[in-house]
């Protein structure tokens, strides 16, 4: 293969063999090899210059603490390869970040520690010694891990060792990978690995954007050949002001979460989420972020000149330029016809057949060899091996240049051979070239659309009868089946983070991309990084339209299964997911849609005017062959999520502005099509969705519901058949049930447990728990009893309570008094008909009537004591309800306790009736209670008065 040495304006470093030749002063051979390599390097440029953006407006100051004054660019090679320690501070935003290298990880090709506050990210870069098989995908792998020890914690799971990467760690890996990949030079096939660890976390300074910058610096200092230095920052917006690398506290108030990465001249990657932010504000945030990135890159560039290692340019292997001409001559006409096929699968089969045909023709002509050591690359070893045979013994380190002779050898005409992998790589590049030319010259894409056209859209809801909500969204050959499941808090997704509190997500979207969606076979397993990234993008796009937990107390799980794919499946998940949420009865704020934008940058090369060509609603082939994949979600008023990946050296702000405005027009057309969904969303809870009732009790009553060790709440669940009961510390109680009957039953029990009774309340069908000589103790609610004095048990005179009642009997009672200790006094006589409500002999005749009804001495003593208290105007109070005592206590007279028969009658006509078997609580119509019942999704007014 050929080595390109024209990059960065320098020459490739000599190989060990060439350095040996220089030492022995084989100048003629060395000059011949140099000329040969120069001819090889003049094949084609690998990079395209990008127009610089506006000059930076962020001032950056670097302080080099450990710098050797003798270490200059012209120093010896050994000094350039040594890991020299250095420490530099770079001003980013309103504070400095500290960059250190040469202290740890000295055996890696590049290793740095970047510190922001007390958050430290360590990143290393290594590359394999031997190249892997050539492919069209750069062999780069990125791993990012947040050590729990960084925050002084251990994992909450059974295994205390960090294991499989969590979703947010995978997302950070993607943030690192996406901006670095476009800067890697083509033809470099040595496997490259970037490892990043969070070693310290202070809870204020986020490590993800810091990890992007650390990876960019480590690659720049390493031997990996890349075209530009990469850095990344996060941008927030608080009070309409943009903040570079905001703290976590500032992000809590921020209206924008934007992560941007780029070089000193262009933007490579953006990913962000906001609450319907206008495009103009988004562009301002991008400009602020890129200015900060430019400042970092300039400081890092100065470090690379002093401490950077030589790049492995000699390892670059590119296909010979002659192969491009051969492929175009063989497949040109057929390639134009294949690219006009509208449908994806037939077009893919036609291109695959054409590729095999090209390979077969080149093989027949003798241009293809299965040997890797072929072509011009064979000349150098042959020449060196033959000259080494005549090498003379050097004495005392001296060599007479005239004694070195090149023996005359016959010139062998070596045919130019190509490897099979080179043919396939070139065929793919030629296909992309023809596709781009067709779009620019003819103004027509593969499916016949113009650059701004949107594919045909079809959507339907209610596809799955048993699901809580479902929608099938189809756009062209891309299709998403979205399914919504509603549940309580137990269905929420728990995330173990560096912070002390575990994160609980009440809404999460899970995206899956099975191989069948592209007509292929493949292995099914854990979600890939691509699936996790696409799912998070769609999830964050839909979050702003969801109701608050107070308005809709459900946990929402949204699944998006891609059943067909030909570009922009993540944006199809946004559209289908929005319709599925409506079908499940979730009161979303508005409809939103998503669209993916593409780009053809070098239009002048294909006969255009030189201006970038923006493509709306790109397909898979346009994504692969184009220069940009820019996904934007939102409505006609603003953006909720966006993500941009670049396959070239970067784009400028004017290009991004053009893409955003064109995306806005595309979203408007998609929203109109979504309104024509047939059948439309149900917009009400499904019959199969659970019911959730929210009620409010006093916080000090929460323990009464839970009980010792959770026994009480478990017994309520078993008794009523509800799915769950969640009691929060602030007094909010959520009951989840499958049917209304079990929901009402559990609600009544909890209402009785936590109620605050008031004088005048009537309690029906209450059980007598115990009997005393002076009355009976009646349970008006679970665990709550009151005393019904013997004088309030009947309209007739009773000598003993057990003469008329026994334990287990049930009767209706009315609350006539609550003393200062919270003890309850009940009356059954007040609820009797007027004909049965005779004058109480005990109150009219005094102790003589009571004594007449008792013969035993023990009974006389007790009755005399009670009678004496009645003479003195005192009454017997219950000490049983609050502290568990069953002994009566004499207290001072109370105005509420002593009532005439007329006043009791009036109370009986105006009081509220409370039945333990029913609701068991008083009703306050001034308060609101939220009950979600299947036929309606509104709020039912009226809240049970609870304690």
Short mmCIF file of N, CA and C in Angstrom, two decimals, residues 727-838:
data_model
loop_
_atom_site.label_atom_id
_atom_site.label_comp_id
_atom_site.label_asym_id
_atom_site.label_seq_id
_atom_site.Cartn_x
_atom_site.Cartn_y
_atom_site.Cartn_z
N UNK A 727 -46.96 5.39 50.29
CA UNK A 727 -47.14 6.49 51.24
C UNK A 727 -45.84 7.27 51.35
N UNK A 728 -45.86 8.52 50.98
CA UNK A 728 -44.68 9.36 51.01
C UNK A 728 -44.60 10.13 52.32
N UNK A 729 -43.40 10.63 52.62
CA UNK A 729 -43.20 11.34 53.88
C UNK A 729 -43.99 12.62 53.97
N UNK A 730 -44.30 13.23 52.82
CA UNK A 730 -45.06 14.49 52.85
C UNK A 730 -46.56 14.28 52.98
N UNK A 731 -47.00 13.04 53.14
CA UNK A 731 -48.41 12.76 53.34
C UNK A 731 -49.17 12.38 52.08
N UNK A 732 -48.51 12.33 50.93
CA UNK A 732 -49.17 11.93 49.69
C UNK A 732 -49.24 10.41 49.64
N UNK A 733 -50.43 9.89 49.43
CA UNK A 733 -50.66 8.45 49.36
C UNK A 733 -51.20 8.12 47.97
N UNK A 734 -50.55 7.18 47.28
CA UNK A 734 -50.97 6.76 45.95
C UNK A 734 -51.40 5.30 46.01
N UNK A 735 -52.61 5.05 45.56
CA UNK A 735 -53.16 3.69 45.54
C UNK A 735 -53.28 3.27 44.08
N UNK A 736 -52.68 2.14 43.74
CA UNK A 736 -52.74 1.62 42.38
C UNK A 736 -53.55 0.33 42.40
N UNK A 737 -54.57 0.26 41.54
CA UNK A 737 -55.45 -0.91 41.51
C UNK A 737 -55.84 -1.21 40.08
N UNK A 738 -56.26 -2.45 39.85
CA UNK A 738 -56.70 -2.86 38.53
C UNK A 738 -58.17 -2.57 38.31
N UNK A 739 -58.98 -2.49 39.39
CA UNK A 739 -60.40 -2.24 39.24
C UNK A 739 -60.85 -1.22 40.27
N UNK A 740 -61.98 -0.63 40.02
CA UNK A 740 -62.48 0.44 40.87
C UNK A 740 -62.94 -0.06 42.23
N UNK A 741 -63.47 -1.29 42.29
CA UNK A 741 -63.98 -1.81 43.56
C UNK A 741 -62.86 -1.94 44.60
N UNK A 742 -61.75 -2.57 44.23
CA UNK A 742 -60.64 -2.70 45.17
C UNK A 742 -60.05 -1.36 45.52
N UNK A 743 -60.05 -0.41 44.56
CA UNK A 743 -59.53 0.92 44.84
C UNK A 743 -60.38 1.62 45.90
N UNK A 744 -61.71 1.55 45.77
CA UNK A 744 -62.58 2.20 46.74
C UNK A 744 -62.48 1.55 48.11
N UNK A 745 -62.30 0.24 48.13
CA UNK A 745 -62.21 -0.46 49.41
C UNK A 745 -60.95 -0.05 50.17
N UNK A 746 -59.82 0.00 49.48
CA UNK A 746 -58.58 0.41 50.14
C UNK A 746 -58.62 1.88 50.52
N UNK A 747 -59.25 2.69 49.69
CA UNK A 747 -59.36 4.11 50.01
C UNK A 747 -60.17 4.33 51.28
N UNK A 748 -61.22 3.54 51.46
CA UNK A 748 -62.04 3.67 52.67
C UNK A 748 -61.25 3.28 53.91
N UNK A 749 -60.46 2.21 53.82
CA UNK A 749 -59.68 1.77 54.98
C UNK A 749 -58.65 2.83 55.36
N UNK A 750 -57.95 3.36 54.38
CA UNK A 750 -56.94 4.38 54.67
C UNK A 750 -57.59 5.65 55.21
N UNK A 751 -58.76 5.99 54.69
CA UNK A 751 -59.46 7.18 55.17
C UNK A 751 -59.84 7.03 56.64
N UNK A 752 -60.29 5.84 57.00
CA UNK A 752 -60.65 5.61 58.40
C UNK A 752 -59.43 5.59 59.30
N UNK A 753 -58.33 5.05 58.78
CA UNK A 753 -57.10 5.01 59.59
C UNK A 753 -56.56 6.39 59.88
N UNK A 754 -56.72 7.28 58.97
CA UNK A 754 -56.06 8.59 59.08
C UNK A 754 -57.04 9.73 59.30
N UNK A 755 -58.29 9.43 59.52
CA UNK A 755 -59.28 10.50 59.61
C UNK A 755 -59.14 11.30 60.90
N UNK A 756 -59.66 12.52 60.89
CA UNK A 756 -59.77 13.38 62.07
C UNK A 756 -61.26 13.60 62.30
N UNK A 757 -61.87 12.88 63.26
CA UNK A 757 -63.31 13.02 63.47
C UNK A 757 -63.65 14.38 64.06
N UNK A 758 -64.88 14.82 63.82
CA UNK A 758 -65.37 16.09 64.36
C UNK A 758 -66.71 15.86 65.02
N UNK A 759 -67.02 16.71 65.96
CA UNK A 759 -68.28 16.57 66.70
C UNK A 759 -69.44 16.69 65.73
N UNK A 760 -70.36 15.75 65.84
CA UNK A 760 -71.51 15.72 64.95
C UNK A 760 -71.42 14.64 63.90
N UNK A 761 -70.24 14.05 63.71
CA UNK A 761 -70.11 12.97 62.73
C UNK A 761 -70.87 11.74 63.20
N UNK A 762 -71.46 11.06 62.25
CA UNK A 762 -72.22 9.84 62.53
C UNK A 762 -71.48 8.66 61.91
N UNK A 763 -71.34 7.60 62.68
CA UNK A 763 -70.63 6.41 62.25
C UNK A 763 -71.58 5.23 62.28
N UNK A 764 -71.74 4.58 61.15
CA UNK A 764 -72.70 3.50 61.02
C UNK A 764 -72.03 2.13 61.15
N UNK A 765 -72.83 1.20 61.73
CA UNK A 765 -72.44 -0.22 61.78
C UNK A 765 -71.08 -0.40 62.43
N UNK A 766 -70.87 0.24 63.57
CA UNK A 766 -69.60 0.15 64.29
C UNK A 766 -69.66 -1.01 65.28
N UNK A 767 -68.51 -1.64 65.48
CA UNK A 767 -68.43 -2.83 66.32
C UNK A 767 -68.08 -2.45 67.75
N UNK A 768 -68.72 -3.14 68.69
CA UNK A 768 -68.41 -2.98 70.11
C UNK A 768 -67.20 -3.85 70.44
N UNK A 769 -66.13 -3.22 70.90
CA UNK A 769 -64.90 -3.94 71.16
C UNK A 769 -64.80 -4.43 72.60
N UNK A 770 -65.33 -3.67 73.53
CA UNK A 770 -65.28 -4.08 74.95
C UNK A 770 -66.42 -3.40 75.69
N UNK A 771 -66.78 -4.00 76.85
CA UNK A 771 -67.90 -3.50 77.64
C UNK A 771 -67.40 -3.26 79.06
N UNK A 772 -67.76 -2.11 79.59
CA UNK A 772 -67.45 -1.75 80.98
C UNK A 772 -68.77 -1.48 81.70
N UNK A 773 -68.77 -1.47 83.04
CA UNK A 773 -70.03 -1.20 83.77
C UNK A 773 -70.63 0.16 83.42
N UNK A 774 -69.77 1.10 83.01
CA UNK A 774 -70.28 2.45 82.76
C UNK A 774 -70.55 2.71 81.29
N UNK A 775 -70.35 1.69 80.40
CA UNK A 775 -70.64 1.89 78.99
C UNK A 775 -69.89 0.90 78.11
N UNK A 776 -69.88 1.17 76.83
CA UNK A 776 -69.21 0.29 75.87
C UNK A 776 -68.23 1.12 75.06
N UNK A 777 -67.16 0.43 74.61
CA UNK A 777 -66.16 1.06 73.74
C UNK A 777 -66.40 0.58 72.31
N UNK A 778 -66.65 1.55 71.45
CA UNK A 778 -67.05 1.28 70.06
C UNK A 778 -65.91 1.69 69.14
N UNK A 779 -65.58 0.81 68.19
CA UNK A 779 -64.54 1.12 67.19
C UNK A 779 -65.19 1.82 66.00
N UNK A 780 -64.91 3.12 65.86
CA UNK A 780 -65.47 3.88 64.75
C UNK A 780 -64.58 3.82 63.51
N UNK A 781 -63.32 3.44 63.70
CA UNK A 781 -62.36 3.27 62.60
C UNK A 781 -61.30 2.31 63.08
N UNK A 782 -60.59 1.67 62.16
CA UNK A 782 -59.56 0.71 62.59
C UNK A 782 -58.56 1.36 63.55
N UNK A 783 -58.53 0.79 64.79
CA UNK A 783 -57.61 1.31 65.79
C UNK A 783 -58.10 2.55 66.50
N UNK A 784 -59.30 3.01 66.20
CA UNK A 784 -59.82 4.24 66.84
C UNK A 784 -61.15 3.92 67.50
N UNK A 785 -61.18 4.05 68.86
CA UNK A 785 -62.38 3.72 69.63
C UNK A 785 -62.84 4.91 70.43
N UNK A 786 -64.11 4.89 70.79
CA UNK A 786 -64.69 5.92 71.64
C UNK A 786 -65.63 5.29 72.65
N UNK A 787 -65.94 6.02 73.70
CA UNK A 787 -66.81 5.52 74.77
C UNK A 787 -68.24 5.98 74.53
N UNK A 788 -69.12 5.02 74.51
CA UNK A 788 -70.55 5.32 74.50
C UNK A 788 -71.06 5.02 75.91
N UNK A 789 -71.28 6.07 76.69
CA UNK A 789 -71.68 5.91 78.10
C UNK A 789 -73.01 5.19 78.19
N UNK A 790 -73.21 4.56 79.31
CA UNK A 790 -74.44 3.78 79.50
C UNK A 790 -75.67 4.67 79.38
N UNK A 791 -75.48 5.94 79.72
CA UNK A 791 -76.61 6.86 79.60
C UNK A 791 -76.92 7.22 78.17
N UNK A 792 -75.96 6.95 77.21
CA UNK A 792 -76.17 7.26 75.80
C UNK A 792 -76.43 6.02 74.97
N UNK A 793 -76.62 4.86 75.63
CA UNK A 793 -76.83 3.64 74.89
C UNK A 793 -78.28 3.44 74.48
N UNK A 794 -79.22 3.89 75.31
CA UNK A 794 -80.62 3.60 75.06
C UNK A 794 -81.47 4.74 75.58
N UNK A 795 -82.66 4.84 75.01
CA UNK A 795 -83.60 5.82 75.52
C UNK A 795 -84.19 5.40 76.86
N UNK A 796 -84.17 4.11 77.16
CA UNK A 796 -84.64 3.60 78.44
C UNK A 796 -83.48 3.49 79.41
N UNK A 797 -83.84 3.42 80.66
CA UNK A 797 -82.81 3.29 81.71
C UNK A 797 -82.24 1.88 81.68
N UNK A 798 -80.87 1.78 81.71
CA UNK A 798 -80.18 0.51 81.73
C UNK A 798 -79.37 0.40 83.01
N UNK A 799 -79.59 -0.69 83.79
CA UNK A 799 -78.77 -0.85 85.00
C UNK A 799 -77.33 -1.25 84.64
N UNK A 800 -77.13 -2.08 83.59
CA UNK A 800 -75.82 -2.52 83.14
C UNK A 800 -75.77 -2.53 81.61
N UNK A 801 -74.61 -2.21 81.06
CA UNK A 801 -74.49 -2.20 79.60
C UNK A 801 -74.57 -3.61 79.03
N UNK A 802 -74.03 -4.59 79.78
CA UNK A 802 -74.04 -5.94 79.25
C UNK A 802 -75.43 -6.55 79.25
N UNK A 803 -76.38 -5.89 79.90
CA UNK A 803 -77.74 -6.40 79.86
C UNK A 803 -78.35 -6.26 78.47
N UNK A 804 -77.87 -5.27 77.70
CA UNK A 804 -78.46 -5.02 76.38
C UNK A 804 -77.48 -5.28 75.23
N UNK A 805 -76.19 -5.25 75.51
CA UNK A 805 -75.21 -5.40 74.44
C UNK A 805 -74.13 -6.39 74.85
N UNK A 806 -73.48 -6.92 73.86
CA UNK A 806 -72.34 -7.81 74.09
C UNK A 806 -71.25 -7.47 73.08
N UNK A 807 -70.03 -7.95 73.33
CA UNK A 807 -68.90 -7.68 72.46
C UNK A 807 -69.16 -8.28 71.08
N UNK A 808 -68.92 -7.50 70.06
CA UNK A 808 -69.15 -7.94 68.69
C UNK A 808 -70.41 -7.39 68.08
N UNK A 809 -71.32 -6.88 68.93
CA UNK A 809 -72.53 -6.26 68.39
C UNK A 809 -72.17 -4.99 67.63
N UNK A 810 -73.04 -4.62 66.72
CA UNK A 810 -72.80 -3.42 65.92
C UNK A 810 -73.94 -2.44 66.14
N UNK A 811 -73.60 -1.17 66.15
CA UNK A 811 -74.60 -0.14 66.34
C UNK A 811 -74.11 1.16 65.70
N UNK A 812 -75.06 2.05 65.48
CA UNK A 812 -74.74 3.36 64.93
C UNK A 812 -74.53 4.33 66.08
N UNK A 813 -73.49 5.15 65.94
CA UNK A 813 -73.18 6.11 67.01
C UNK A 813 -72.91 7.48 66.39
N UNK A 814 -73.01 8.47 67.25
CA UNK A 814 -72.76 9.85 66.86
C UNK A 814 -71.73 10.44 67.81
N UNK A 815 -70.74 11.15 67.24
CA UNK A 815 -69.70 11.78 68.06
C UNK A 815 -70.26 13.05 68.66
N UNK A 816 -70.31 13.09 70.02
CA UNK A 816 -70.89 14.26 70.69
C UNK A 816 -69.86 15.07 71.46
N UNK A 817 -68.62 14.52 71.61
CA UNK A 817 -67.60 15.29 72.33
C UNK A 817 -66.20 14.74 72.05
N UNK A 818 -65.24 15.65 71.93
CA UNK A 818 -63.82 15.32 71.87
C UNK A 818 -63.14 16.19 72.92
N UNK A 819 -62.55 15.53 73.93
CA UNK A 819 -61.93 16.33 75.00
C UNK A 819 -60.54 16.79 74.59
N UNK A 820 -59.85 17.45 75.52
CA UNK A 820 -58.53 18.02 75.21
C UNK A 820 -57.49 16.95 74.92
N UNK A 821 -57.70 15.75 75.41
CA UNK A 821 -56.75 14.66 75.17
C UNK A 821 -57.07 13.87 73.91
N UNK A 822 -58.05 14.29 73.16
CA UNK A 822 -58.42 13.59 71.94
C UNK A 822 -59.32 12.40 72.15
N UNK A 823 -59.84 12.22 73.36
CA UNK A 823 -60.71 11.08 73.64
C UNK A 823 -62.12 11.38 73.15
N UNK A 824 -62.78 10.35 72.64
CA UNK A 824 -64.06 10.50 71.97
C UNK A 824 -65.20 10.02 72.86
N UNK A 825 -66.30 10.80 72.85
CA UNK A 825 -67.53 10.38 73.55
C UNK A 825 -68.62 10.24 72.51
N UNK A 826 -69.24 9.05 72.49
CA UNK A 826 -70.22 8.71 71.48
C UNK A 826 -71.60 8.59 72.08
N UNK A 827 -72.61 8.66 71.21
CA UNK A 827 -74.00 8.51 71.66
C UNK A 827 -74.77 7.67 70.65
N UNK A 828 -75.42 6.65 71.16
CA UNK A 828 -76.32 5.86 70.32
C UNK A 828 -77.75 6.37 70.48
N UNK A 829 -78.05 6.93 71.64
CA UNK A 829 -79.40 7.42 71.92
C UNK A 829 -79.76 8.59 71.00
N UNK A 830 -78.72 9.38 70.58
CA UNK A 830 -79.02 10.55 69.75
C UNK A 830 -79.50 10.17 68.36
N UNK A 831 -79.28 8.93 67.97
CA UNK A 831 -79.70 8.50 66.64
C UNK A 831 -81.00 7.71 66.66
N UNK A 832 -81.58 7.49 67.86
CA UNK A 832 -82.84 6.76 67.95
C UNK A 832 -83.99 7.64 67.50
N UNK A 833 -85.08 7.02 67.03
CA UNK A 833 -86.27 7.82 66.66
C UNK A 833 -86.78 8.60 67.86
N UNK A 834 -87.53 9.65 67.60
CA UNK A 834 -88.02 10.51 68.68
C UNK A 834 -88.89 9.75 69.66
N UNK A 835 -89.62 8.74 69.19
CA UNK A 835 -90.51 7.98 70.10
C UNK A 835 -89.72 7.16 71.10
N UNK A 836 -88.47 6.74 70.72
CA UNK A 836 -87.67 5.93 71.60
C UNK A 836 -86.72 6.78 72.45
N UNK A 837 -86.64 8.09 72.14
CA UNK A 837 -85.70 8.93 72.85
C UNK A 837 -86.38 9.53 74.08
N UNK A 838 -86.58 8.71 75.15
CA UNK A 838 -87.23 9.17 76.39
C UNK A 838 -86.22 9.87 77.26
#
